[in-house]
Short mmCIF file of C-alpha atoms in Angstrom, two decimals:
data_model
loop_
_atom_site.label_atom_id
_atom_site.label_comp_id
_atom_site.label_asym_id
_atom_site.label_seq_id
_atom_site.Cartn_x
_atom_site.Cartn_y
_atom_site.Cartn_z
CA UNK A 262 0.00 0.00 0.00
CA UNK A 263 1.04 3.65 -0.34
CA UNK A 264 3.91 5.57 1.23
CA UNK A 265 3.22 8.99 2.72
CA UNK A 266 6.29 11.19 3.15
CA UNK A 267 5.90 14.06 5.57
CA UNK A 268 8.15 17.04 4.93
CA UNK A 269 8.61 20.29 6.80
CA UNK A 270 10.55 22.41 9.27
CA UNK A 271 11.12 21.10 12.81
CA UNK A 272 7.97 21.54 14.94
CA UNK A 273 5.92 22.55 11.89
CA UNK A 274 2.96 20.28 12.73
CA UNK A 275 3.96 17.11 10.89
CA UNK A 276 3.12 14.76 13.77
CA UNK A 277 -0.19 16.54 14.39
CA UNK A 278 -1.14 15.96 10.77
CA UNK A 279 0.05 12.33 10.90
CA UNK A 280 -2.16 11.62 13.93
CA UNK A 281 -5.20 12.98 12.10
CA UNK A 282 -4.36 11.02 8.93
CA UNK A 283 -3.78 7.83 10.90
CA UNK A 284 -7.16 8.09 12.61
CA UNK A 285 -8.85 8.78 9.26
CA UNK A 286 -7.21 5.76 7.60
CA UNK A 287 -7.91 3.44 10.53
CA UNK A 288 -11.58 4.40 10.33
CA UNK A 289 -11.34 3.12 6.76
CA UNK A 290 -10.06 -0.20 8.21
CA UNK A 291 -6.57 0.33 6.81
CA UNK A 292 -3.40 -0.98 8.43
CA UNK A 293 -1.09 1.96 9.18
CA UNK A 294 2.55 1.95 10.32
CA UNK A 295 4.26 5.14 11.49
CA UNK A 296 8.02 5.46 11.01
CA UNK A 297 9.51 8.47 12.77
CA UNK A 298 12.50 9.86 14.64
CA UNK A 299 10.88 8.58 17.83
CA UNK A 300 10.29 5.03 16.56
CA UNK A 301 13.95 4.63 15.57
CA UNK A 302 15.04 6.21 18.86
CA UNK A 303 17.33 9.19 18.27
CA UNK A 304 18.33 12.31 20.12
CA UNK A 305 17.32 15.02 17.67
CA UNK A 306 19.77 17.65 18.86
CA UNK A 307 22.88 15.48 18.75
CA UNK A 308 21.85 13.78 15.49
CA UNK A 309 20.97 16.87 13.47
CA UNK A 310 23.83 18.93 14.93
CA UNK A 311 26.41 16.25 14.23
CA UNK A 312 29.03 16.58 11.52
CA UNK A 313 30.24 13.01 12.08
CA UNK A 314 27.72 11.21 9.91
CA UNK A 315 25.05 10.57 12.57
CA UNK A 316 22.33 12.18 10.48
CA UNK A 317 23.29 10.07 7.45
CA UNK A 318 23.10 6.93 9.60
CA UNK A 319 19.71 8.09 10.89
CA UNK A 320 18.36 8.48 7.36
CA UNK A 321 19.60 4.94 6.69
CA UNK A 322 17.63 3.70 9.70
CA UNK A 323 14.49 5.47 8.49
CA UNK A 324 14.93 4.06 5.00
CA UNK A 325 15.39 0.53 6.37
CA UNK A 326 12.20 0.80 8.42
CA UNK A 327 10.24 2.00 5.39
CA UNK A 328 11.56 -0.92 3.33
CA UNK A 329 10.71 -3.32 6.13
CA UNK A 330 7.07 -2.28 6.46
CA UNK A 331 6.02 -1.21 2.97
CA UNK A 332 3.77 -3.87 1.45
CA UNK A 333 0.47 -4.38 -0.32
CA UNK A 334 -1.30 -4.58 3.06
CA UNK A 335 0.25 -1.63 4.93
CA UNK A 336 0.25 2.15 4.57
CA UNK A 337 3.59 3.55 5.73
CA UNK A 338 3.71 7.15 6.96
CA UNK A 339 7.21 8.56 7.37
CA UNK A 340 7.01 11.28 10.00
CA UNK A 341 10.39 13.00 9.84
CA UNK A 342 11.95 16.17 8.44
CA UNK A 343 12.71 14.57 5.04
CA UNK A 344 14.16 17.92 4.04
CA UNK A 345 16.80 16.58 1.60
CA UNK A 346 15.48 16.08 -1.92
CA UNK A 347 17.95 13.24 -2.56
CA UNK A 348 16.50 11.31 0.38
CA UNK A 349 12.97 11.87 -0.88
CA UNK A 350 14.10 10.50 -4.25
CA UNK A 351 15.46 7.35 -2.55
CA UNK A 352 12.12 6.86 -0.80
CA UNK A 353 10.28 7.39 -4.10
CA UNK A 354 12.40 4.63 -5.66
CA UNK A 355 11.56 2.29 -2.77
CA UNK A 356 7.87 2.98 -3.30
CA UNK A 357 8.15 2.48 -7.06
CA UNK A 358 10.12 -0.73 -6.66
CA UNK A 359 7.39 -1.98 -4.30
CA UNK A 360 4.78 -1.12 -6.96
CA UNK A 361 2.85 1.15 -4.64
CA UNK A 362 1.92 4.85 -4.99
CA UNK A 363 3.35 7.60 -2.83
CA UNK A 364 2.74 11.23 -1.96
CA UNK A 365 4.47 14.08 -0.14
CA UNK A 366 2.74 16.18 2.53
CA UNK A 367 4.49 19.50 3.15
CA UNK A 368 3.59 21.28 6.39
CA UNK A 369 4.20 24.86 5.28
CA UNK A 370 4.58 26.56 8.65
CA UNK A 371 6.50 29.79 9.30
CA UNK A 372 9.79 29.56 11.24
CA UNK A 373 8.38 31.90 13.91
CA UNK A 374 5.48 29.53 14.52
CA UNK A 375 7.88 26.57 14.62
CA UNK A 376 9.89 28.33 17.36
CA UNK A 377 6.68 29.06 19.27
CA UNK A 378 5.56 25.42 19.16
CA UNK A 379 9.05 24.24 20.06
CA UNK A 380 8.86 26.28 23.28
CA UNK A 381 6.02 23.97 24.31
CA UNK A 382 7.54 20.65 23.19
CA UNK A 383 11.25 21.45 23.75
CA UNK A 384 12.23 18.94 21.06
CA UNK A 385 14.95 21.08 19.49
CA UNK A 386 17.49 23.62 20.61
CA UNK A 387 16.38 27.04 19.22
CA UNK A 388 19.57 27.51 17.21
CA UNK A 389 19.16 24.09 15.58
CA UNK A 390 15.74 25.02 14.22
CA UNK A 391 17.22 28.02 12.41
CA UNK A 392 20.02 25.84 11.06
CA UNK A 393 17.58 23.21 9.74
CA UNK A 394 15.39 25.90 8.17
CA UNK A 395 18.45 27.08 6.22
CA UNK A 396 19.18 23.49 5.07
CA UNK A 397 15.59 22.77 4.05
CA UNK A 398 15.06 21.82 0.38
CA UNK A 399 11.44 22.64 -0.37
CA UNK A 400 9.45 20.00 -2.29
CA UNK A 401 9.10 20.73 -5.98
CA UNK A 402 5.96 19.13 -7.50
CA UNK A 403 7.53 19.31 -10.97
CA UNK A 404 9.90 16.54 -9.84
CA UNK A 405 8.32 13.08 -9.93
CA UNK A 406 9.57 12.18 -6.43
CA UNK A 407 7.81 15.26 -4.99
CA UNK A 408 4.60 14.73 -6.91
CA UNK A 409 1.86 14.77 -5.79
CA UNK A 410 2.63 17.23 -3.02
CA UNK A 411 -0.11 18.28 -0.62
CA UNK A 412 0.67 21.59 1.10
CA UNK A 413 -0.94 22.06 4.48
CA UNK A 414 -0.84 25.00 6.85
CA UNK A 415 -1.45 23.35 10.21
CA UNK A 416 -2.46 26.75 11.58
CA UNK A 417 -5.33 26.83 9.08
CA UNK A 418 -8.81 25.41 9.55
CA UNK A 419 -8.63 23.24 6.41
CA UNK A 420 -6.44 20.46 7.81
CA UNK A 421 -9.26 17.92 7.88
CA UNK A 422 -9.99 18.61 4.22
CA UNK A 423 -6.33 17.97 3.29
CA UNK A 424 -6.43 14.73 5.32
CA UNK A 425 -9.39 13.58 3.25
CA UNK A 426 -7.69 14.60 0.01
CA UNK A 427 -4.55 12.64 0.90
CA UNK A 428 -6.58 9.55 1.86
CA UNK A 429 -8.64 9.76 -1.34
CA UNK A 430 -5.49 10.08 -3.45
CA UNK A 431 -3.83 7.03 -1.89
CA UNK A 432 -6.57 4.74 -3.15
CA UNK A 433 -7.53 6.47 -6.40
CA UNK A 434 -4.23 6.04 -8.24
CA UNK A 435 -2.51 2.91 -9.41
CA UNK A 436 1.03 1.83 -8.77
CA UNK A 437 3.70 3.71 -10.76
CA UNK A 438 4.96 2.05 -13.90
CA UNK A 439 8.32 0.37 -13.25
CA UNK A 440 11.41 1.27 -15.23
CA UNK A 441 12.10 -1.26 -17.95
CA UNK A 442 15.77 -1.34 -16.97
CA UNK A 443 14.93 -2.56 -13.47
CA UNK A 444 12.63 -5.38 -14.52
CA UNK A 445 13.76 -8.98 -14.62
CA UNK A 446 13.85 -10.33 -18.12
CA UNK A 447 12.30 -13.66 -19.04
CA UNK A 448 14.71 -16.54 -18.63
CA UNK A 449 15.98 -17.91 -21.95
CA UNK A 450 17.01 -21.56 -22.59
CA UNK A 451 20.69 -22.39 -21.98
CA UNK A 452 21.31 -22.78 -25.73
CA UNK A 453 19.39 -19.62 -26.60
CA UNK A 454 22.39 -17.71 -28.02
CA UNK A 455 23.48 -20.72 -30.06
CA UNK A 456 19.98 -21.10 -31.53
CA UNK A 457 19.85 -17.38 -32.24
CA UNK A 458 23.16 -17.38 -34.08
CA UNK A 459 22.35 -20.51 -36.11
CA UNK A 460 18.87 -19.31 -37.10
CA UNK A 461 19.99 -15.86 -38.23
CA UNK A 462 23.03 -17.21 -40.08
CA UNK A 463 20.89 -19.69 -42.04
CA UNK A 464 18.76 -16.81 -43.28
CA UNK A 465 21.81 -14.77 -44.24
CA UNK A 466 23.19 -17.71 -46.21
CA UNK A 467 19.89 -18.09 -48.11
CA UNK A 468 19.74 -14.38 -48.91
CA UNK A 469 23.37 -14.27 -50.01
CA UNK A 470 22.94 -17.32 -52.23
CA UNK A 471 19.79 -16.05 -53.92
CA UNK A 472 21.17 -12.51 -54.28
CA UNK A 473 24.11 -13.94 -56.24
CA UNK A 474 21.53 -15.16 -58.77
CA UNK A 475 20.10 -11.65 -59.08
CA UNK A 476 17.02 -12.19 -56.91
CA UNK A 477 15.54 -9.41 -54.74
CA UNK A 478 12.80 -11.60 -53.28
CA UNK A 479 13.78 -14.49 -51.05
CA UNK A 480 11.81 -17.56 -50.03
CA UNK A 481 12.83 -18.62 -46.53
CA UNK A 482 11.93 -22.23 -45.59
CA UNK A 483 9.35 -22.26 -42.83
CA UNK A 484 8.33 -18.61 -43.44
CA UNK A 485 5.07 -18.12 -45.31
CA UNK A 486 5.66 -14.70 -46.82
CA UNK A 487 8.71 -14.07 -49.01
CA UNK A 488 11.30 -11.51 -47.92
CA UNK A 489 11.73 -8.67 -50.43
CA UNK A 490 14.44 -6.00 -50.56
CA UNK A 491 14.00 -2.76 -52.48
CA UNK A 492 17.77 -2.43 -52.87
CA UNK A 493 20.84 -4.61 -52.99
CA UNK A 494 22.33 -5.39 -49.57
CA UNK A 495 25.88 -6.70 -49.41
CA UNK A 496 27.12 -9.33 -46.97
CA UNK A 497 28.78 -6.78 -44.67
CA UNK A 498 25.48 -4.90 -44.28
CA UNK A 499 23.62 -8.16 -43.64
CA UNK A 500 26.07 -9.11 -40.91
CA UNK A 501 25.66 -5.71 -39.29
CA UNK A 502 21.87 -6.13 -39.30
CA UNK A 503 22.31 -9.59 -37.83
CA UNK A 504 24.40 -8.18 -34.96
CA UNK A 505 21.80 -5.49 -34.27
CA UNK A 506 19.02 -8.06 -34.18
CA UNK A 507 21.00 -10.36 -31.86
CA UNK A 508 21.77 -7.48 -29.48
CA UNK A 509 18.09 -6.56 -29.25
CA UNK A 510 16.91 -10.16 -28.93
CA UNK A 511 19.38 -10.94 -26.14
CA UNK A 512 17.80 -8.13 -24.12
CA UNK A 513 14.24 -9.16 -25.07
CA UNK A 514 14.16 -12.97 -25.49
CA UNK A 515 10.97 -14.23 -27.16
CA UNK A 516 8.75 -16.60 -25.24
CA UNK A 517 8.56 -18.89 -28.28
CA UNK A 518 12.00 -19.90 -29.55
CA UNK A 519 10.44 -21.28 -32.77
CA UNK A 520 9.72 -17.67 -33.77
CA UNK A 521 13.40 -16.66 -34.03
CA UNK A 522 13.61 -16.97 -37.81
CA UNK A 523 10.26 -15.31 -38.36
CA UNK A 524 11.23 -12.43 -36.07
CA UNK A 525 14.53 -11.95 -37.91
CA UNK A 526 12.80 -11.93 -41.29
CA UNK A 527 10.30 -9.34 -40.03
CA UNK A 528 13.20 -7.25 -38.71
CA UNK A 529 15.03 -7.37 -42.06
CA UNK A 530 11.85 -6.51 -43.93
CA UNK A 531 11.32 -3.45 -41.72
CA UNK A 532 14.83 -1.99 -42.08
CA UNK A 533 15.83 -2.83 -45.67
#
């Protein structure tokens, strides 16, 4: 199920929004898991102040927890700053790889209000809030990892409406289309490359033999329609076309190995 990435300044109302969204989703009988700074157990001041890699390790812990819980049966809400666009991209890739939609919720609260709320919760040192505000990389909906982005002012009266919009979105969109480069290709038989080379070479031999007799139309045994060229193609060009076809076919093996010759003939017909 979907991944919800919270994003905002420290003490900007992210957890308040998450609590409302969690209650809304649970009323819909959905299983919800919250991953946050508190659930992974960190000291915010030492982690976000640190220049020794503690924050990077913390992001790794958050990422691991998201990967652990994201599934077709669970909505994962990541309640953390998530202020680095590169980290949001990593989370987007996790969601995409899991074939589940995602969204970003940006709590757009003024720094002054964040300081005011921090005086109540005492979660952050005042100077650290200013430092994190300076580091903050605002979500950009034109980037696919930040889209869709729901902007909520927790000080406003329309929070419940945004909660409903987020919940509606999570179940109204399908999973993102996976990248072709990351998909497992169909397994080919052990002798696939040998069959491919033999089949294509047989066709080249037939074409070369019949071309030497002046023919421009070639009858290939086992292929119903004849292969016709509108120009003369020498053996070097045929070998180059064979290599191109083999390169493509290795990356996209056919499910029916008996179609190798037919596929090669169709390829030649389309390019010559």
